[in-house]
Amino acid sequence: MEKIEESLMIERKNQTHRIFFHSLLLILLAFFAFILGWAYLSPAPGSTGLGVLVDAQLRESGVENRVTAVLLNFRGYDTLLECFVLFLGAVGVWSLTPSRLRWHESLDSPILASLVQLLVPLMIIIAGYLTWFGTLRAGGAFQGGTVLAAAVVLLLLASRSTWQKIPLTLLSYGLIIGPAFFLFIGIACLIPGGNLLQYPTGYNNILILLIELVAAISISLSLAALFGGRRPDAPNNTLTTGTER
Amino acid sequence: MFIPPSFIYGLTGIILFLVGFGGLLACTHLLRKILAVNIMASGIFLILVTIAFGNGKVVDPVPHAMVLTGIVVSVSFTGLALAIACRVQETANFSQLYKKKDNQNGADNS
């Protein structure tokens, strides 16, 4: 009898806790909703955005796509830092002890293999096209890199052991080459007397295209490294499967 | 009454952000928290793109570029967070930050 009463009391206590927590959460959410709605609905006085400004400077940027112009020219340092963020993400995953969870071995299905054989070359072509086309229309290093990463992910899904076959040095250099090249170009811009990432006039287009191509490789490898989840040379200790609780 | 489509997009973005934020605070499972942050990010991206649309005459490309970078960063974050969550699950053998007391003896039903 005592036990039942005790459990009932605990139950009641938990319930009050829960109600208190939920009401607190609701108040917090209402507060955020108010702030967001106010920020969204209140028009900035006299602001037409930066679209007009970008259009006026577009000729000087060396590319015809406005988003690419912003990404790699006007706000190049954003993209530079972002490349390093991706690199750090991949490094962070690699620096963790590899997961003991068993990798499901591939099914060795001939359908999957032939599909991958068909799709991966196509995706590589599309990735290259998207990257190259980014200077003219919608597209660019991130889009191309993502398609390339998807190709690698498909490859890994078809046969998991592919990841361990990739040479580590190639992968490591591939991961850093994009940010490093971008940084190198940015610093090289200082030599003729410009600012950081201020491309010399006349070389805009070719420099942006080069940076995009190299960055696309690094972006795709970083994303693939995140999916791979471990260094290719990590010991394969799948003795114990993950203990689910 | 005419509601401009950009308003609906903005409203959806705000709702997505709130759903994600609520999930981030209320859910105790690590995977759910990661998913909640992703939903929050989607809401923010939607709001940013809607603001970029403005009055529809001259679309502002700067928020577009920010969203483009943001998407890639959020993917990178998700990958790293999942790897860390896996580590936590394996080393400490728990995946929930807080366990309900009345659920201790029974099966884990979340």
Short mmCIF file of N, CA and C in Angstrom, two decimals, chain A residues 99-199:
data_model
loop_
_atom_site.label_atom_id
_atom_site.label_comp_id
_atom_site.label_asym_id
_atom_site.label_seq_id
_atom_site.Cartn_x
_atom_site.Cartn_y
_atom_site.Cartn_z
N SER A 99 34.08 4.30 -35.17
CA SER A 99 32.93 3.65 -34.55
C SER A 99 33.08 2.14 -34.57
N ARG A 100 32.65 1.51 -33.48
CA ARG A 100 32.72 0.05 -33.43
C ARG A 100 31.52 -0.58 -34.12
N LEU A 101 30.54 0.26 -34.42
CA LEU A 101 29.35 -0.29 -35.07
C LEU A 101 29.74 -0.97 -36.37
N ARG A 102 29.13 -2.12 -36.57
CA ARG A 102 29.49 -2.89 -37.75
C ARG A 102 28.96 -2.20 -39.01
N TRP A 103 29.81 -2.14 -40.00
CA TRP A 103 29.35 -1.65 -41.29
C TRP A 103 28.63 -2.79 -41.98
N HIS A 104 27.45 -2.51 -42.41
CA HIS A 104 26.74 -3.54 -43.14
C HIS A 104 27.47 -3.82 -44.44
N GLU A 105 27.84 -5.07 -44.61
CA GLU A 105 28.55 -5.40 -45.85
C GLU A 105 27.60 -5.23 -47.03
N SER A 106 28.15 -4.87 -48.14
CA SER A 106 27.30 -4.63 -49.30
C SER A 106 26.66 -5.94 -49.73
N LEU A 107 25.59 -5.80 -50.43
CA LEU A 107 24.82 -6.97 -50.83
C LEU A 107 25.47 -7.71 -51.99
N ASP A 108 26.43 -7.05 -52.63
CA ASP A 108 27.06 -7.60 -53.83
C ASP A 108 26.01 -7.91 -54.88
N SER A 109 25.02 -7.03 -54.93
CA SER A 109 23.98 -7.25 -55.92
C SER A 109 24.46 -6.77 -57.28
N PRO A 110 24.29 -7.59 -58.32
CA PRO A 110 24.73 -7.17 -59.65
C PRO A 110 23.95 -5.96 -60.16
N ILE A 111 22.69 -5.83 -59.70
CA ILE A 111 21.90 -4.68 -60.15
C ILE A 111 22.49 -3.39 -59.61
N LEU A 112 22.84 -3.42 -58.30
CA LEU A 112 23.42 -2.25 -57.67
C LEU A 112 24.73 -1.89 -58.35
N ALA A 113 25.55 -2.90 -58.59
CA ALA A 113 26.86 -2.66 -59.19
C ALA A 113 26.73 -2.04 -60.58
N SER A 114 25.81 -2.57 -61.38
CA SER A 114 25.68 -2.05 -62.75
C SER A 114 25.08 -0.65 -62.73
N LEU A 115 24.16 -0.42 -61.75
CA LEU A 115 23.57 0.91 -61.63
C LEU A 115 24.64 1.93 -61.28
N VAL A 116 25.52 1.54 -60.33
CA VAL A 116 26.59 2.45 -59.93
C VAL A 116 27.53 2.69 -61.10
N GLN A 117 27.83 1.63 -61.83
CA GLN A 117 28.69 1.79 -63.00
C GLN A 117 28.11 2.76 -64.01
N LEU A 118 26.79 2.75 -64.08
CA LEU A 118 26.13 3.63 -65.04
C LEU A 118 26.08 5.07 -64.52
N LEU A 119 25.79 5.18 -63.21
CA LEU A 119 25.49 6.51 -62.66
C LEU A 119 26.72 7.32 -62.34
N VAL A 120 27.77 6.65 -61.81
CA VAL A 120 28.91 7.41 -61.31
C VAL A 120 29.60 8.23 -62.41
N PRO A 121 29.90 7.66 -63.58
CA PRO A 121 30.51 8.50 -64.62
C PRO A 121 29.62 9.67 -65.03
N LEU A 122 28.32 9.39 -65.09
CA LEU A 122 27.36 10.44 -65.45
C LEU A 122 27.39 11.56 -64.42
N MET A 123 27.46 11.17 -63.14
CA MET A 123 27.45 12.18 -62.08
C MET A 123 28.73 12.99 -62.09
N ILE A 124 29.84 12.35 -62.45
CA ILE A 124 31.10 13.08 -62.52
C ILE A 124 31.01 14.14 -63.62
N ILE A 125 30.43 13.75 -64.75
CA ILE A 125 30.28 14.71 -65.85
C ILE A 125 29.38 15.87 -65.43
N ILE A 126 28.25 15.51 -64.78
CA ILE A 126 27.32 16.56 -64.35
C ILE A 126 27.99 17.49 -63.34
N ALA A 127 28.79 16.90 -62.44
CA ALA A 127 29.47 17.72 -61.43
C ALA A 127 30.43 18.70 -62.11
N GLY A 128 31.18 18.21 -63.07
CA GLY A 128 32.11 19.09 -63.77
C GLY A 128 31.37 20.18 -64.52
N TYR A 129 30.27 19.80 -65.15
CA TYR A 129 29.49 20.77 -65.90
C TYR A 129 28.92 21.85 -64.99
N LEU A 130 28.34 21.38 -63.86
CA LEU A 130 27.73 22.33 -62.92
C LEU A 130 28.78 23.31 -62.41
N THR A 131 29.96 22.79 -62.10
CA THR A 131 31.01 23.66 -61.56
C THR A 131 31.45 24.67 -62.61
N TRP A 132 31.67 24.20 -63.81
CA TRP A 132 32.14 25.08 -64.86
C TRP A 132 31.08 26.11 -65.24
N PHE A 133 29.81 25.66 -65.20
CA PHE A 133 28.73 26.52 -65.64
C PHE A 133 28.38 27.58 -64.60
N GLY A 134 28.92 27.40 -63.39
CA GLY A 134 28.56 28.29 -62.29
C GLY A 134 28.91 29.74 -62.53
N THR A 135 29.86 30.00 -63.44
CA THR A 135 30.21 31.40 -63.69
C THR A 135 29.17 32.09 -64.55
N LEU A 136 28.35 31.29 -65.25
CA LEU A 136 27.36 31.90 -66.14
C LEU A 136 25.96 31.89 -65.55
N ARG A 137 25.53 30.71 -65.09
CA ARG A 137 24.17 30.56 -64.61
C ARG A 137 24.21 29.87 -63.25
N ALA A 138 23.03 29.43 -62.80
CA ALA A 138 22.97 28.75 -61.51
C ALA A 138 23.88 27.52 -61.52
N GLY A 139 24.68 27.40 -60.49
CA GLY A 139 25.64 26.30 -60.40
C GLY A 139 26.84 26.80 -59.67
N GLY A 140 27.87 26.00 -59.59
CA GLY A 140 29.08 26.46 -58.92
C GLY A 140 29.76 25.34 -58.17
N ALA A 141 30.75 25.74 -57.38
CA ALA A 141 31.60 24.75 -56.72
C ALA A 141 30.79 23.89 -55.75
N PHE A 142 29.86 24.50 -55.03
CA PHE A 142 29.14 23.74 -54.01
C PHE A 142 28.19 22.75 -54.63
N GLN A 143 27.49 23.20 -55.66
CA GLN A 143 26.56 22.29 -56.33
C GLN A 143 27.31 21.13 -56.97
N GLY A 144 28.38 21.48 -57.71
CA GLY A 144 29.16 20.44 -58.38
C GLY A 144 29.79 19.51 -57.37
N GLY A 145 30.35 20.09 -56.30
CA GLY A 145 30.99 19.27 -55.27
C GLY A 145 30.00 18.33 -54.61
N THR A 146 28.77 18.81 -54.41
CA THR A 146 27.77 17.96 -53.77
C THR A 146 27.39 16.79 -54.66
N VAL A 147 27.27 17.04 -55.97
CA VAL A 147 26.94 15.94 -56.88
C VAL A 147 28.08 14.92 -56.89
N LEU A 148 29.31 15.42 -56.89
CA LEU A 148 30.47 14.53 -56.86
C LEU A 148 30.48 13.71 -55.58
N ALA A 149 30.14 14.37 -54.46
CA ALA A 149 30.09 13.66 -53.18
C ALA A 149 29.01 12.59 -53.21
N ALA A 150 27.88 12.91 -53.86
CA ALA A 150 26.81 11.92 -53.96
C ALA A 150 27.28 10.71 -54.75
N ALA A 151 28.10 10.96 -55.78
CA ALA A 151 28.65 9.84 -56.55
C ALA A 151 29.51 8.95 -55.66
N VAL A 152 30.35 9.58 -54.83
CA VAL A 152 31.20 8.79 -53.93
C VAL A 152 30.36 8.02 -52.92
N VAL A 153 29.28 8.66 -52.42
CA VAL A 153 28.42 7.99 -51.45
C VAL A 153 27.75 6.77 -52.09
N LEU A 154 27.30 6.92 -53.33
CA LEU A 154 26.71 5.78 -54.05
C LEU A 154 27.70 4.65 -54.16
N LEU A 155 28.93 5.02 -54.49
CA LEU A 155 30.00 4.03 -54.64
C LEU A 155 30.21 3.29 -53.32
N LEU A 156 30.19 4.06 -52.22
CA LEU A 156 30.41 3.45 -50.90
C LEU A 156 29.24 2.56 -50.51
N LEU A 157 28.03 2.96 -50.90
CA LEU A 157 26.86 2.15 -50.57
C LEU A 157 26.91 0.82 -51.32
N ALA A 158 27.41 0.88 -52.55
CA ALA A 158 27.47 -0.35 -53.35
C ALA A 158 28.53 -1.28 -52.80
N SER A 159 29.67 -0.72 -52.40
CA SER A 159 30.68 -1.59 -51.82
C SER A 159 31.45 -0.81 -50.77
N ARG A 160 31.21 -1.18 -49.53
CA ARG A 160 31.75 -0.43 -48.40
C ARG A 160 33.27 -0.48 -48.35
N SER A 161 33.83 -1.56 -48.86
CA SER A 161 35.28 -1.72 -48.71
C SER A 161 36.05 -0.75 -49.59
N THR A 162 35.32 -0.06 -50.49
CA THR A 162 35.99 0.92 -51.35
C THR A 162 36.71 1.97 -50.53
N TRP A 163 36.09 2.32 -49.38
CA TRP A 163 36.64 3.40 -48.57
C TRP A 163 38.05 3.07 -48.10
N GLN A 164 38.26 1.80 -47.74
CA GLN A 164 39.59 1.44 -47.24
C GLN A 164 40.61 1.34 -48.37
N LYS A 165 40.13 1.28 -49.61
CA LYS A 165 41.07 1.14 -50.73
C LYS A 165 41.59 2.49 -51.20
N ILE A 166 40.90 3.57 -50.78
CA ILE A 166 41.36 4.89 -51.21
C ILE A 166 42.67 5.21 -50.51
N PRO A 167 43.72 5.57 -51.25
CA PRO A 167 44.98 5.90 -50.60
C PRO A 167 44.84 7.12 -49.71
N LEU A 168 45.38 7.00 -48.49
CA LEU A 168 45.18 8.05 -47.49
C LEU A 168 45.82 9.36 -47.91
N THR A 169 47.02 9.29 -48.51
CA THR A 169 47.71 10.53 -48.88
C THR A 169 46.89 11.29 -49.92
N LEU A 170 46.35 10.55 -50.89
CA LEU A 170 45.55 11.20 -51.92
C LEU A 170 44.36 11.91 -51.31
N LEU A 171 43.69 11.22 -50.39
CA LEU A 171 42.51 11.78 -49.75
C LEU A 171 42.88 13.00 -48.91
N SER A 172 43.98 12.89 -48.17
CA SER A 172 44.38 14.01 -47.30
C SER A 172 44.71 15.24 -48.13
N TYR A 173 45.50 15.05 -49.19
CA TYR A 173 45.84 16.19 -50.02
C TYR A 173 44.61 16.73 -50.73
N GLY A 174 43.70 15.84 -51.14
CA GLY A 174 42.47 16.28 -51.78
C GLY A 174 41.62 17.12 -50.86
N LEU A 175 41.63 16.78 -49.56
CA LEU A 175 40.81 17.52 -48.60
C LEU A 175 41.34 18.95 -48.42
N ILE A 176 42.66 19.11 -48.41
CA ILE A 176 43.22 20.42 -48.07
C ILE A 176 43.46 21.26 -49.31
N ILE A 177 43.49 20.66 -50.50
CA ILE A 177 43.94 21.43 -51.68
C ILE A 177 43.00 22.60 -51.98
N GLY A 178 41.67 22.40 -51.78
CA GLY A 178 40.73 23.47 -52.09
C GLY A 178 40.94 24.70 -51.23
N PRO A 179 40.83 24.55 -49.87
CA PRO A 179 41.07 25.71 -49.01
C PRO A 179 42.47 26.29 -49.20
N ALA A 180 43.46 25.42 -49.36
CA ALA A 180 44.83 25.92 -49.48
C ALA A 180 45.00 26.74 -50.76
N PHE A 181 44.44 26.25 -51.86
CA PHE A 181 44.56 26.96 -53.13
C PHE A 181 43.83 28.30 -53.05
N PHE A 182 42.65 28.27 -52.45
CA PHE A 182 41.87 29.49 -52.29
C PHE A 182 42.66 30.52 -51.48
N LEU A 183 43.23 30.06 -50.37
CA LEU A 183 44.00 30.95 -49.51
C LEU A 183 45.23 31.47 -50.25
N PHE A 184 45.87 30.57 -51.02
CA PHE A 184 47.06 30.96 -51.77
C PHE A 184 46.73 32.07 -52.76
N ILE A 185 45.62 31.89 -53.50
CA ILE A 185 45.22 32.92 -54.47
C ILE A 185 44.90 34.22 -53.75
N GLY A 186 44.19 34.08 -52.62
CA GLY A 186 43.82 35.27 -51.86
C GLY A 186 45.04 36.05 -51.41
N ILE A 187 46.07 35.34 -50.94
CA ILE A 187 47.28 36.02 -50.48
C ILE A 187 48.07 36.54 -51.67
N ALA A 188 48.06 35.77 -52.78
CA ALA A 188 48.79 36.21 -53.97
C ALA A 188 48.22 37.52 -54.51
N CYS A 189 46.92 37.76 -54.23
CA CYS A 189 46.32 39.01 -54.68
C CYS A 189 46.95 40.22 -53.99
N LEU A 190 47.63 39.99 -52.86
CA LEU A 190 48.25 41.10 -52.15
C LEU A 190 49.48 41.61 -52.89
N ILE A 191 50.11 40.74 -53.69
CA ILE A 191 51.40 41.09 -54.30
C ILE A 191 51.29 42.27 -55.26
N PRO A 192 50.26 42.28 -56.18
CA PRO A 192 50.18 43.45 -57.07
C PRO A 192 49.69 44.71 -56.36
N GLY A 193 49.42 44.63 -55.07
CA GLY A 193 49.01 45.82 -54.34
C GLY A 193 47.54 45.86 -54.02
N GLY A 194 46.84 44.76 -54.26
CA GLY A 194 45.42 44.74 -53.95
C GLY A 194 45.19 44.31 -52.52
N ASN A 195 43.92 44.17 -52.17
CA ASN A 195 43.56 43.65 -50.85
C ASN A 195 43.49 42.14 -50.91
N LEU A 196 43.24 41.54 -49.75
CA LEU A 196 43.08 40.09 -49.70
C LEU A 196 41.88 39.70 -50.56
N LEU A 197 42.10 38.75 -51.45
CA LEU A 197 41.04 38.22 -52.33
C LEU A 197 40.52 39.24 -53.33
N GLN A 198 41.29 40.32 -53.54
CA GLN A 198 40.89 41.27 -54.59
C GLN A 198 41.63 40.88 -55.86
N TYR A 199 40.93 40.15 -56.72
CA TYR A 199 41.59 39.62 -57.90
C TYR A 199 42.03 40.76 -58.81
#
